[in-house]
Amino acid sequence: MNLRKLVGTLLLSWVFVCGQAKQQVDMDWWREGRFGMFIHWGLYSVAAGEWNGKPVDGIGEWIQNFAKVPNSEYEKLADKFTLSNYDPDAWVKLAKQAGARYIVFTTKHHEGFCLYPSDVSDFDIERTPYKRDPLKELVEACRRQGLKVGFYYSHRQDWREEDAAVMKNEYDGHYGKPRSEVKPNLDRYIKEKALSQMKELLTRYGKIDLLWYDTPFDLTKEQSQTFVNVVRELQPECIINGRVGYNLGDYGALGDNEMPCSRVNMDLEMVATMNHTWGYKKNDHDWKSPKDILCSLIECASRGVNYMINIGPKEDGTVPQPSVDIMNFIGNWMQANSESVYGTSGNPFNDNFPWGYATHKDNIIYLHLLREPLNRRIILKGLLSPVEKAEILSSGMAVPVSDKGHYALTIPAELDYGQIPVVKLVCKAPVRFSEDNYMNENIVSIPVANGKIIPGKEGSLSIAEGGNTQNFHAGTGKLQLKCEIDEPGAYKVRIFTSRHWRRTFAEGAKITLKVDDNPSFNSVLMQKDGELANVRQNSYPETWSDVGTVNFRQKGTKELELAVNSTGTFSRLGFFGEDIQNESENNIRFMRIELIKETR
Ligand code: JFZ
């Protein structure tokens, strides 16, 4: 080996050993697939949201924590975890027929119980009446049906292990001793249980395609890196999710049920519940509608991110019927329309369309219609590529296209918008777009992610992975936006912010907004004038505030400038204290600004 090559090899080894090098894993199957199915199954599925006959609020898989159950009591659930109707092939078939390309299954959640026979812990499936390995059976079913295999592993939280006690925000009653006597040794837990079990999981079940870590909390970067290294060493082609911590995964991380508010230009995955819980709860009947769940899949694709929907089977392995119905509804739609999701990139336009969502691939644009466009017309401003033709994807029905400066589509009458019809627009070359924000129908929607950040005296606001503002408070600068107005007149100014459902709206928040040459809205109070009624309300409600009206004497480019005077009580952190983007409390989480043409 010549000297140059030797030096290069040594340098690369050194960088890798320091964990600095981020090994490039082939993400193509994951990006192409766009859609996965999450499965939360554990002793909490036996509890099913109740303890001592009483309902326990909160997500079902956290019941031991919320109900403050000592391990000596909680472990008795294992006797009732029968798996008597467990049919892994049926689970995989449900996912496959819905069009999901991968499954992520909880091998060990925060409760510490292992859904497979572990040599490292006796708190595992061998405590139950089930005498086989359900994880092995699920992996084999995935292989038989051609779905990729993902393992969820709670690498930081383990309520069974005192060494993993998260003292600042966890009930220490799990260990049957007063908090003052709980002496966690996190390094020992990591070495003796977590990493040892990772080795079991990564060597016993063949090729694993995705490792899904969760809630890194107070892990150090070095500790997170050890969870990366064990995967790289044993399963070098395995993708690691963003929640391993410190952005060390192969893709980014959003909060639970957190929908990006505009197109993102990085690998991200949105994980979502079908009701309000991941683990089965017998009393949670607040199922999202099948169409809402399908819309979330499509909206994620239009943002360029993956969508992983969760099912929470009962203790016997039965999948709740509403979950089956939702997956079948998605599957029916995907049968005719999946090409508008698989392998696509996000909405190429800068606009959020009032009638639905767009995706694109090479020379094709897909328009997903959630409702009939105004006057059954869609005008594609900003499209620079010549159009060849347009049709309804599922039927082939022609969609007339005219070119009067902008391409305009005339949408056929009598489409069934309950089934989210898709227009397939074929261009004569790979699609190209202008960077401008245009009006669609009577609204111009300006995502904050399109803005230019001007840092302030105390630092700078930024744009989070989900496209919303973060660290945006007095002193961290301002955001400059611009848009194209089609006609002069009066426009209502509507600002959309988001918050984590556990926190109140931004009481007392004040902002300053300049819109072109109109009088500035100075330090105006953000009122809660409404919230969008959609699936986001479950976790990240989208609230709008109408700050006033502006007038434009002429059509054309208009510039806006937004600054924060005070953030009030606005925040996004959940009460677990988990925050993925290390977001501070002192932030207004803007999503977009809409200018809505006022009709006379
Ligand atoms: C975690 C788990 O605690 C939960 O039980 C479930 O498994 C879910 C998929 O993941 O919950 C989280 C993790 C991160 C955030 C919120 C809930 N977050 O970043 O806002």
Coordinates of C-alpha atoms and ligand atoms in Angstrom, one line a residue:
M1 CA 0.0 0.0 0.0
N2 CA 1.6 3.3 -1.0
L3 CA 2.1 6.0 1.6
R4 CA -0.7 8.3 0.4
K5 CA -3.2 5.4 0.6
L6 CA -1.9 4.4 4.0
V7 CA -2.3 7.9 5.4
G8 CA -5.8 8.1 3.9
T9 CA -6.8 4.8 5.5
L10 CA -5.4 5.7 8.8
L11 CA -7.2 9.1 8.7
L12 CA -10.5 7.6 7.8
S13 CA -10.2 5.0 10.5
W14 CA -9.3 7.7 13.1
V15 CA -12.3 9.8 12.0
F16 CA -14.6 6.8 12.1
V17 CA -13.3 5.6 15.5
C18 CA -14.0 9.1 16.8
G19 CA -17.5 8.6 15.5
Q20 CA -17.1 11.8 13.4
A21 CA -17.6 10.2 10.1
K22 CA -21.3 9.6 9.3
Q23 CA -21.3 6.4 7.3
Q24 CA -23.5 6.8 4.3
V25 CA -26.2 4.1 4.3
D26 CA -28.2 3.3 1.2
M27 CA -31.5 5.1 1.9
D28 CA -33.1 4.5 -1.6
W29 CA -35.6 1.8 -0.5
W30 CA -36.7 4.1 2.4
R31 CA -37.1 7.2 0.3
E32 CA -38.8 5.3 -2.5
G33 CA -41.1 3.6 0.0
R34 CA -42.4 6.7 1.7
F35 CA -44.8 4.7 3.9
G36 CA -44.4 2.4 6.9
M37 CA -46.5 0.7 9.6
F38 CA -45.5 1.1 13.3
I39 CA -46.6 -1.6 15.7
H40 CA -46.7 -0.9 19.5
W41 CA -47.2 -4.2 21.4
G42 CA -46.2 -5.0 25.0
L43 CA -47.4 -5.6 28.5
Y44 CA -49.2 -2.2 28.3
S45 CA -51.4 -3.9 25.6
V46 CA -52.7 -6.2 28.4
A47 CA -53.4 -3.2 30.7
A48 CA -55.2 -1.6 27.7
G49 CA -55.4 1.8 29.3
E50 CA -56.8 0.8 32.6
W51 CA -55.3 0.1 36.1
N52 CA -57.2 -1.5 38.9
G53 CA -60.4 -1.1 36.8
K54 CA -59.9 2.6 36.3
P55 CA -59.1 4.4 33.0
V56 CA -55.6 6.0 33.0
D57 CA -55.2 9.1 30.9
G58 CA -52.3 9.4 28.5
I59 CA -50.7 7.3 25.8
G60 CA -51.3 3.6 26.6
E61 CA -47.7 2.4 26.5
W62 CA -46.9 4.9 29.4
I63 CA -49.4 3.4 31.8
Q64 CA -46.9 2.1 34.3
N65 CA -45.5 5.6 34.6
F66 CA -48.8 7.4 34.7
A67 CA -50.4 5.0 37.1
K68 CA -47.2 4.8 39.2
V69 CA -47.1 1.1 39.2
P70 CA -44.2 -0.7 41.0
N71 CA -42.4 -3.3 38.9
S72 CA -43.5 -6.0 41.4
E73 CA -47.1 -5.3 40.4
Y74 CA -46.6 -4.5 36.7
E75 CA -44.7 -7.7 35.9
K76 CA -47.9 -9.7 36.7
L77 CA -49.3 -8.6 33.4
A78 CA -47.0 -11.1 31.7
D79 CA -49.2 -13.9 32.8
K80 CA -52.1 -12.4 30.8
F81 CA -50.1 -11.6 27.7
T82 CA -51.5 -14.6 25.8
L83 CA -50.8 -13.7 22.1
S84 CA -53.6 -16.2 21.6
N85 CA -54.7 -14.7 18.3
Y86 CA -51.2 -13.6 17.1
D87 CA -51.0 -13.9 13.4
P88 CA -47.9 -12.1 12.1
D89 CA -48.7 -12.9 8.5
A90 CA -52.0 -11.2 8.9
W91 CA -50.3 -8.1 10.3
V92 CA -47.8 -8.0 7.5
K93 CA -50.6 -8.5 4.9
L94 CA -52.5 -5.6 6.4
A95 CA -49.4 -3.4 6.0
K96 CA -48.6 -4.7 2.5
Q97 CA -52.1 -4.3 1.2
A98 CA -52.2 -0.8 2.5
G99 CA -49.1 -0.1 0.5
A100 CA -46.7 0.2 3.4
R101 CA -43.1 -0.8 2.4
Y102 CA -41.7 -1.3 5.9
I103 CA -42.7 -2.3 9.4
V104 CA -41.2 -1.1 12.7
F105 CA -42.0 -3.3 15.7
T106 CA -41.4 -2.5 19.4
T107 CA -38.8 -5.1 20.6
K108 CA -38.5 -3.3 24.0
H109 CA -40.4 -0.1 25.0
H110 CA -39.8 2.0 28.0
E111 CA -41.5 -0.6 30.3
G112 CA -38.3 -2.8 29.7
F113 CA -40.3 -5.9 28.7
C114 CA -38.7 -7.7 25.7
L115 CA -40.9 -9.1 23.0
Y116 CA -38.3 -11.8 22.3
P117 CA -36.4 -14.3 24.4
S118 CA -33.4 -12.4 25.7
D119 CA -30.4 -13.9 27.5
V120 CA -29.8 -10.5 29.1
S121 CA -33.0 -10.0 30.9
D122 CA -35.6 -12.4 32.4
F123 CA -38.2 -9.7 31.8
D124 CA -39.1 -11.1 28.4
I125 CA -41.5 -13.1 26.4
E126 CA -40.6 -16.3 28.2
R127 CA -42.6 -15.0 31.2
T128 CA -45.8 -15.2 29.2
P129 CA -47.9 -18.2 28.2
Y130 CA -46.5 -17.9 24.6
K131 CA -43.7 -20.3 24.2
R132 CA -42.3 -19.2 20.8
D133 CA -40.4 -16.1 19.6
P134 CA -43.0 -13.6 18.2
L135 CA -40.3 -11.3 16.9
K136 CA -38.8 -14.1 14.9
E137 CA -42.2 -15.0 13.5
L138 CA -42.9 -11.4 12.5
V139 CA -39.5 -11.0 10.8
E140 CA -40.1 -14.2 8.8
A141 CA -43.5 -13.0 7.8
C142 CA -42.0 -9.7 6.6
R143 CA -39.5 -11.6 4.6
R144 CA -42.1 -13.9 3.0
Q145 CA -44.2 -10.9 1.9
G146 CA -41.3 -8.6 0.9
L147 CA -41.6 -5.9 3.5
K148 CA -38.5 -4.3 5.1
V149 CA -37.9 -5.1 8.8
G150 CA -37.5 -2.4 11.5
F151 CA -36.9 -2.8 15.2
Y152 CA -38.0 -0.1 17.7
Y153 CA -35.8 -0.1 20.8
S154 CA -36.1 2.3 23.7
H155 CA -32.4 2.8 24.3
R156 CA -32.5 5.3 27.2
Q157 CA -35.7 4.6 29.1
D158 CA -36.2 1.3 30.9
W159 CA -38.5 1.4 33.9
R160 CA -37.5 -2.2 34.8
E161 CA -33.9 -1.1 35.4
E162 CA -33.0 1.1 38.3
D163 CA -29.7 1.9 36.5
A164 CA -31.8 3.6 33.8
A165 CA -33.9 5.7 36.1
V166 CA -34.6 9.1 34.5
M167 CA -34.7 11.0 37.8
K168 CA -35.7 14.4 36.6
N169 CA -39.0 13.5 35.1
E170 CA -39.8 9.9 36.0
Y171 CA -41.7 8.4 38.9
D172 CA -39.2 6.3 40.8
G173 CA -41.9 4.2 42.3
H174 CA -41.1 1.5 39.7
Y175 CA -38.2 0.3 41.8
G176 CA -40.2 -0.1 45.1
K177 CA -38.0 2.3 47.0
P178 CA -38.1 6.0 47.8
R179 CA -36.5 8.3 45.2
S180 CA -33.8 9.2 47.6
E181 CA -32.6 5.6 47.5
V182 CA -32.7 5.2 43.7
K183 CA -29.1 5.3 42.5
P184 CA -29.0 5.0 38.7
N185 CA -25.9 3.9 36.9
L186 CA -26.7 4.7 33.3
D187 CA -23.4 3.5 31.8
R188 CA -23.9 0.1 33.5
Y189 CA -27.5 -0.1 32.0
I190 CA -26.2 0.8 28.6
K191 CA -23.4 -1.7 28.7
E192 CA -25.0 -4.6 30.5
K193 CA -28.6 -4.4 29.1
A194 CA -29.1 -2.1 26.2
L195 CA -26.0 -2.7 24.1
S196 CA -26.1 -6.4 24.9
Q197 CA -29.7 -6.7 23.8
M198 CA -28.9 -4.7 20.7
K199 CA -26.3 -7.3 19.9
E200 CA -29.0 -10.0 20.3
L201 CA -31.4 -8.2 18.0
L202 CA -28.7 -7.4 15.4
T203 CA -27.3 -11.0 15.2
R204 CA -30.3 -13.3 15.7
Y205 CA -32.8 -12.2 13.1
G206 CA -30.9 -11.9 9.9
K207 CA -30.8 -8.6 8.0
I208 CA -32.4 -5.7 9.8
D209 CA -33.3 -2.8 7.6
L210 CA -34.2 0.0 10.1
L211 CA -33.3 0.6 13.8
W212 CA -35.7 2.9 15.5
Y213 CA -34.4 4.3 18.7
D214 CA -36.5 6.5 20.9
T215 CA -36.4 9.3 23.5
P216 CA -32.6 9.9 23.8
F217 CA -33.4 12.4 26.7
D218 CA -30.1 13.1 28.6
L219 CA -27.8 10.6 26.8
T220 CA -24.4 12.2 26.1
K221 CA -23.3 12.3 22.5
E222 CA -20.8 9.6 23.2
Q223 CA -23.5 7.3 24.6
S224 CA -25.7 8.0 21.6
Q225 CA -22.7 7.2 19.4
T226 CA -22.3 3.8 21.0
F227 CA -25.9 3.0 19.8
V228 CA -24.9 4.0 16.3
N229 CA -21.6 2.1 16.4
V230 CA -23.2 -1.2 17.4
V231 CA -25.5 -1.0 14.3
R232 CA -22.8 0.0 11.9
E233 CA -20.6 -2.8 13.1
L234 CA -23.2 -5.6 13.1
Q235 CA -25.7 -4.4 10.4
P236 CA -23.8 -1.9 8.2
E237 CA -26.7 -1.5 5.7
C238 CA -29.3 -0.8 8.5
I239 CA -30.8 2.7 8.5
I240 CA -30.8 4.4 11.9
N241 CA -33.7 6.8 12.7
G242 CA -33.2 10.4 14.0
R243 CA -34.1 9.7 17.6
V244 CA -30.9 8.0 18.5
G245 CA -29.9 11.5 19.5
Y246 CA -27.6 14.4 18.4
N247 CA -28.6 14.1 14.8
L248 CA -26.4 11.0 14.6
G249 CA -29.1 9.0 12.8
D250 CA -29.5 8.6 9.0
Y251 CA -32.5 10.9 8.9
G252 CA -34.0 13.7 11.0
A253 CA -36.6 13.6 13.7
L254 CA -40.1 15.1 14.1
G255 CA -42.2 14.9 17.2
D256 CA -45.1 12.4 17.5
N257 CA -47.8 13.3 15.0
E258 CA -45.9 16.4 14.0
M259 CA -46.6 17.3 10.4
P260 CA -44.1 19.5 8.6
C261 CA -45.7 22.7 7.5
S262 CA -43.9 23.0 4.2
R263 CA -41.7 21.1 1.8
V264 CA -38.5 19.9 3.6
N265 CA -35.2 19.2 1.8
M266 CA -33.9 16.4 4.1
D267 CA -34.8 12.9 5.0
L268 CA -37.5 13.0 7.6
E269 CA -40.3 10.7 8.9
M270 CA -43.6 11.6 10.5
V271 CA -45.0 9.0 12.9
A272 CA -48.6 9.1 13.7
T273 CA -51.3 7.4 15.8
M274 CA -54.7 6.5 14.5
N275 CA -56.4 7.7 17.7
H276 CA -54.6 9.2 20.7
T277 CA -52.4 6.3 21.8
W278 CA -49.6 4.1 20.4
G279 CA -50.2 1.1 22.7
Y280 CA -53.8 -0.3 22.7
K281 CA -56.3 1.4 25.0
K282 CA -59.8 -0.2 25.2
N283 CA -61.4 3.1 25.8
D284 CA -59.8 5.2 23.2
H285 CA -62.4 5.3 20.4
D286 CA -61.4 8.7 19.1
W287 CA -60.2 7.3 15.7
K288 CA -59.1 9.7 13.1
S289 CA -61.1 9.2 9.8
P290 CA -59.6 7.0 7.2
K291 CA -59.6 9.9 4.8
D292 CA -57.7 12.1 7.4
I293 CA -55.1 9.4 7.7
L294 CA -54.8 9.0 4.0
C295 CA -54.5 12.8 3.7
S296 CA -51.6 12.7 6.2
L297 CA -49.8 10.2 4.0
I298 CA -50.3 12.4 1.0
E299 CA -49.4 15.6 2.8
C300 CA -46.2 13.9 4.1
A301 CA -45.3 12.9 0.5
S302 CA -46.0 16.5 -0.6
R303 CA -43.5 17.7 2.0
G304 CA -41.0 15.1 0.8
V305 CA -41.1 13.1 4.1
N306 CA -42.0 9.5 5.1
Y307 CA -45.1 8.6 6.9
M308 CA -45.3 5.8 9.4
I309 CA -48.8 5.0 10.8
N310 CA -49.2 3.1 14.0
I311 CA -51.3 0.1 15.0
G312 CA -51.7 -1.0 18.6
P313 CA -52.8 -4.7 18.7
K314 CA -54.6 -6.1 21.7
E315 CA -52.9 -8.5 24.1
D316 CA -54.1 -11.5 22.1
G317 CA -52.7 -10.0 18.8
T318 CA -56.0 -8.9 17.4
V319 CA -55.8 -5.6 15.5
P320 CA -58.6 -3.2 16.4
Q321 CA -61.2 -3.1 13.6
P322 CA -61.0 0.7 13.1
S323 CA -57.2 0.2 12.4
V324 CA -58.0 -2.5 9.9
D325 CA -60.6 -0.3 8.2
I326 CA -58.1 2.6 8.0
M327 CA -55.4 0.5 6.5
N328 CA -57.8 -1.0 4.0
F329 CA -59.1 2.5 2.9
I330 CA -55.5 3.6 2.3
G331 CA -54.9 0.4 0.4
N332 CA -57.8 0.9 -1.9
W333 CA -56.6 4.4 -2.8
M334 CA -53.0 3.3 -3.2
Q335 CA -54.0 0.6 -5.7
A336 CA -54.9 3.2 -8.2
N337 CA -52.7 6.1 -7.1
S338 CA -49.5 4.8 -5.4
E339 CA -47.3 6.2 -8.2
S340 CA -48.1 9.7 -6.9
V341 CA -46.5 8.7 -3.6
Y342 CA -43.7 6.1 -4.1
G343 CA -40.4 7.6 -5.1
T344 CA -41.8 11.1 -5.5
S345 CA -40.3 14.3 -4.3
G346 CA -42.3 17.0 -2.4
N347 CA -44.5 19.8 -3.8
P348 CA -42.3 21.6 -6.3
F349 CA -44.2 24.8 -6.0
N350 CA -43.6 27.3 -3.2
D351 CA -47.2 27.6 -2.5
N352 CA -49.6 25.6 -0.3
F353 CA -52.6 24.9 -2.5
P354 CA -56.0 25.5 -1.0
W355 CA -57.5 22.5 -2.8
G356 CA -54.8 19.9 -1.8
Y357 CA -51.3 18.6 -2.2
A358 CA -48.7 18.2 -5.0
T359 CA -45.9 15.8 -5.5
H360 CA -43.5 15.3 -8.4
K361 CA -41.2 12.9 -10.1
D362 CA -39.0 13.7 -13.1
N363 CA -41.3 15.3 -15.7
I364 CA -44.5 14.5 -13.9
I365 CA -46.5 16.4 -11.3
Y366 CA -49.3 14.8 -9.2
L367 CA -52.1 17.1 -7.9
H368 CA -54.1 15.4 -5.0
L369 CA -57.5 17.0 -4.8
L370 CA -59.1 17.1 -1.4
R371 CA -61.9 19.3 -2.7
E372 CA -63.2 20.8 -5.9
P373 CA -61.0 23.7 -6.9
L374 CA -62.7 27.1 -7.2
N375 CA -64.6 27.2 -10.6
R376 CA -63.0 23.8 -11.3
R377 CA -59.8 25.6 -12.4
I378 CA -56.2 25.1 -11.3
I379 CA -53.8 27.7 -12.5
L380 CA -50.2 26.5 -12.2
K381 CA -48.3 29.7 -11.8
G382 CA -44.5 29.2 -11.5
L383 CA -44.5 26.1 -13.7
L384 CA -41.7 26.7 -16.2
S385 CA -41.8 23.4 -18.0
P386 CA -44.0 22.9 -21.1
V387 CA -47.0 20.7 -20.4
E388 CA -47.8 17.8 -22.7
K389 CA -51.1 16.5 -21.2
A390 CA -53.1 15.9 -18.0
E391 CA -55.4 13.1 -16.9
I392 CA -57.1 11.7 -13.8
L393 CA -54.6 9.1 -12.6
S394 CA -57.1 6.5 -11.6
S395 CA -59.3 6.6 -14.7
G396 CA -57.2 8.1 -17.4
M397 CA -60.0 10.7 -18.0
A398 CA -58.4 13.6 -19.9
V399 CA -58.0 17.0 -18.1
P400 CA -58.1 19.9 -20.5
V401 CA -55.0 22.2 -20.2
S402 CA -54.8 25.7 -21.6
D403 CA -51.8 28.0 -21.8
K404 CA -52.6 31.7 -21.4
G405 CA -49.3 32.8 -19.8
H406 CA -49.8 30.3 -17.0
Y407 CA -51.0 26.7 -17.6
A408 CA -54.6 26.3 -16.5
L409 CA -56.4 23.0 -15.8
T410 CA -60.1 22.5 -16.1
I411 CA -61.0 19.9 -13.6
P412 CA -63.8 17.5 -14.7
A413 CA -67.1 17.7 -12.9
E414 CA -68.5 15.0 -10.7
L415 CA -65.2 13.8 -9.2
D416 CA -65.6 11.9 -5.9
Y417 CA -63.4 14.0 -3.6
G418 CA -64.1 11.5 -0.8
Q419 CA -61.6 9.3 -2.7
I420 CA -59.0 12.1 -3.2
P421 CA -58.7 12.0 -7.0
V422 CA -55.2 12.7 -8.4
V423 CA -54.4 14.7 -11.6
K424 CA -51.3 13.4 -13.4
L425 CA -49.7 16.3 -15.3
V426 CA -47.1 15.2 -17.8
C427 CA -44.5 17.8 -18.9
K428 CA -42.3 17.6 -21.9
A429 CA -39.1 17.9 -19.8
P430 CA -38.1 17.4 -16.1
V431 CA -40.2 19.9 -14.2
R432 CA -38.8 23.3 -13.4
F433 CA -40.3 26.0 -11.2
S434 CA -40.0 29.6 -10.2
E435 CA -39.2 30.4 -6.6
D436 CA -42.1 32.8 -6.2
N437 CA -45.1 32.5 -3.9
Y438 CA -48.3 32.9 -6.0
M439 CA -51.9 33.4 -5.3
N440 CA -54.1 30.3 -5.6
E441 CA -57.8 31.0 -5.7
N442 CA -58.0 34.0 -3.5
I443 CA -55.2 33.2 -1.1
V444 CA -51.4 33.5 -1.2
S445 CA -49.9 31.2 1.4
I446 CA -46.3 32.0 2.3
P447 CA -44.5 29.2 4.3
V448 CA -42.0 30.7 6.8
A449 CA -39.4 28.2 5.5
N450 CA -39.3 30.3 2.2
G451 CA -38.2 33.4 4.2
K452 CA -34.9 35.1 4.6
I453 CA -33.6 35.3 8.2
I454 CA -32.1 38.5 9.5
P455 CA -30.2 37.7 12.8
G456 CA -30.8 39.9 15.8
K457 CA -28.7 41.3 18.6
E458 CA -29.3 38.2 20.8
G459 CA -28.7 35.6 18.2
S460 CA -30.8 34.2 15.4
L461 CA -34.1 32.5 14.8
S462 CA -33.9 29.4 12.6
I463 CA -36.2 27.1 10.7
A464 CA -36.7 23.7 12.3
E465 CA -36.7 20.4 10.4
G466 CA -40.5 20.5 10.2
G467 CA -40.4 24.0 8.5
N468 CA -41.6 26.1 11.5
T469 CA -39.6 28.8 13.2
Q470 CA -37.6 28.1 16.3
N471 CA -35.7 30.3 18.7
F472 CA -37.8 33.1 17.4
H473 CA -38.3 35.7 20.2
A474 CA -37.5 39.3 20.8
G475 CA -33.8 39.9 19.9
T476 CA -33.3 36.9 17.6
G477 CA -34.0 38.8 14.5
K478 CA -36.7 39.0 11.8
L479 CA -38.0 37.0 8.9
Q480 CA -38.4 38.6 5.4
L481 CA -40.9 37.0 3.1
K482 CA -42.3 37.9 -0.3
C483 CA -45.1 36.9 -2.6
E484 CA -47.0 37.8 -5.8
I485 CA -50.4 39.4 -5.7
D486 CA -52.6 39.0 -8.7
E487 CA -54.8 42.0 -8.2
P488 CA -55.0 45.2 -6.1
G489 CA -57.4 45.4 -3.2
A490 CA -57.9 44.6 0.5
Y491 CA -56.4 41.4 1.9
K492 CA -56.8 39.9 5.4
V493 CA -53.5 39.0 7.1
R494 CA -53.8 35.6 8.7
I495 CA -50.8 34.2 10.7
F496 CA -50.6 30.5 11.4
T497 CA -48.7 29.2 14.5
S498 CA -48.5 25.7 15.9
R499 CA -48.0 24.5 19.4
H500 CA -47.7 21.1 21.2
W501 CA -51.1 20.1 22.3
R502 CA -50.0 19.9 25.9
R503 CA -49.4 23.7 26.0
T504 CA -51.7 26.6 25.8
F505 CA -51.8 29.0 22.9
A506 CA -49.4 31.9 23.0
E507 CA -51.3 34.1 25.5
G508 CA -49.6 37.5 25.6
A509 CA -47.4 36.9 22.5
K510 CA -46.9 40.1 20.5
I511 CA -45.5 40.5 17.1
T512 CA -44.6 43.3 14.6
L513 CA -45.4 42.7 10.9
K514 CA -44.8 45.0 8.0
V515 CA -46.6 44.2 4.7
D516 CA -45.2 46.2 1.8
D517 CA -45.9 49.9 2.2
N518 CA -48.9 49.4 4.5
P519 CA -48.8 50.9 8.0
S520 CA -46.9 48.4 10.2
F521 CA -48.7 46.2 12.7
N522 CA -46.6 47.1 15.7
S523 CA -46.4 44.9 18.8
V524 CA -49.9 43.4 18.1
L525 CA -51.3 40.8 20.4
M526 CA -51.6 37.3 18.8
Q527 CA -55.2 36.3 19.4
K528 CA -56.5 32.8 18.9
D529 CA -59.0 33.4 16.1
G530 CA -59.4 29.8 15.1
E531 CA -57.8 26.4 14.7
L532 CA -57.8 24.1 11.7
A533 CA -60.0 21.1 12.3
N534 CA -57.8 18.3 11.1
V535 CA -55.7 15.5 12.4
R536 CA -53.1 17.9 13.6
Q537 CA -55.3 18.9 16.4
N538 CA -54.3 15.7 18.1
S539 CA -50.8 16.9 18.7
Y540 CA -49.8 20.1 17.0
P541 CA -52.9 22.2 16.6
E542 CA -52.6 24.8 13.9
T543 CA -53.9 28.1 15.3
W544 CA -54.6 31.2 13.2
S545 CA -54.5 34.8 14.2
D546 CA -56.0 37.5 12.0
V547 CA -53.9 40.6 12.7
G548 CA -55.7 43.0 10.4
T549 CA -56.2 44.0 6.7
V550 CA -53.7 45.5 4.2
N551 CA -54.4 47.3 0.9
F552 CA -52.4 46.9 -2.3
R553 CA -52.9 49.6 -4.9
Q554 CA -51.2 47.4 -7.5
K555 CA -50.7 43.8 -8.2
G556 CA -47.1 42.4 -8.2
T557 CA -44.4 41.4 -5.7
K558 CA -45.1 42.3 -2.1
E559 CA -42.6 42.1 0.8
L560 CA -43.3 41.2 4.4
E561 CA -41.2 41.4 7.5
L562 CA -42.0 39.6 10.8
A563 CA -40.5 40.1 14.2
V564 CA -41.4 39.0 17.7
N565 CA -41.9 41.5 20.6
S566 CA -42.7 39.0 23.3
T567 CA -43.5 35.3 23.3
G568 CA -46.0 35.2 26.1
T569 CA -46.6 31.6 27.3
F570 CA -46.0 30.1 23.9
S571 CA -44.0 26.9 23.8
R572 CA -44.0 23.5 22.2
L573 CA -42.3 21.3 24.8
G574 CA -44.4 18.4 26.0
F575 CA -44.6 17.7 29.7
F576 CA -42.2 14.8 29.3
G577 CA -39.7 17.6 28.6
E578 CA -38.7 15.7 25.4
D579 CA -37.9 18.0 22.6
I580 CA -36.4 16.7 19.5
Q581 CA -35.1 19.9 18.1
N582 CA -33.8 21.2 21.4
E583 CA -36.3 23.9 21.1
S584 CA -36.4 26.5 23.8
E585 CA -39.6 27.6 25.6
N586 CA -38.9 31.1 24.4
N587 CA -40.1 30.7 20.9
I588 CA -43.1 31.5 18.7
R589 CA -43.6 28.6 16.3
F590 CA -44.8 30.2 13.1
M591 CA -45.8 28.1 10.2
R592 CA -47.0 30.4 7.5
I593 CA -48.7 33.7 6.7
E594 CA -51.7 33.9 4.4
L595 CA -53.0 37.0 2.6
I596 CA -56.7 36.4 1.8
K597 CA -58.3 38.6 -0.8
E598 CA -61.4 40.2 0.7
T599 CA -64.5 39.9 -1.4
R600 CA -66.6 43.0 -1.6
Ligands
JFZ1 C1 -42.1 8.4 22.2 C2 -42.6 7.3 23.2 O1 -42.4 7.8 24.5 C3 -44.0 7.0 23.0 O2 -44.4 6.0 23.9 C4 -44.1 6.4 21.5 O3 -43.4 5.2 21.5 C5 -43.6 7.4 20.6 C6 -43.6 6.9 19.1 O4 -42.3 7.9 20.9 O5 -42.8 9.5 22.5 C7 -42.4 10.8 22.1 C8 -41.1 11.0 21.6 C9 -40.8 12.2 21.1 C10 -41.6 13.3 21.2 C11 -42.9 13.1 21.7 C12 -43.3 11.8 22.2 N1 -41.3 14.6 20.8 O6 -40.1 14.8 20.3 O7 -42.1 15.6 20.9

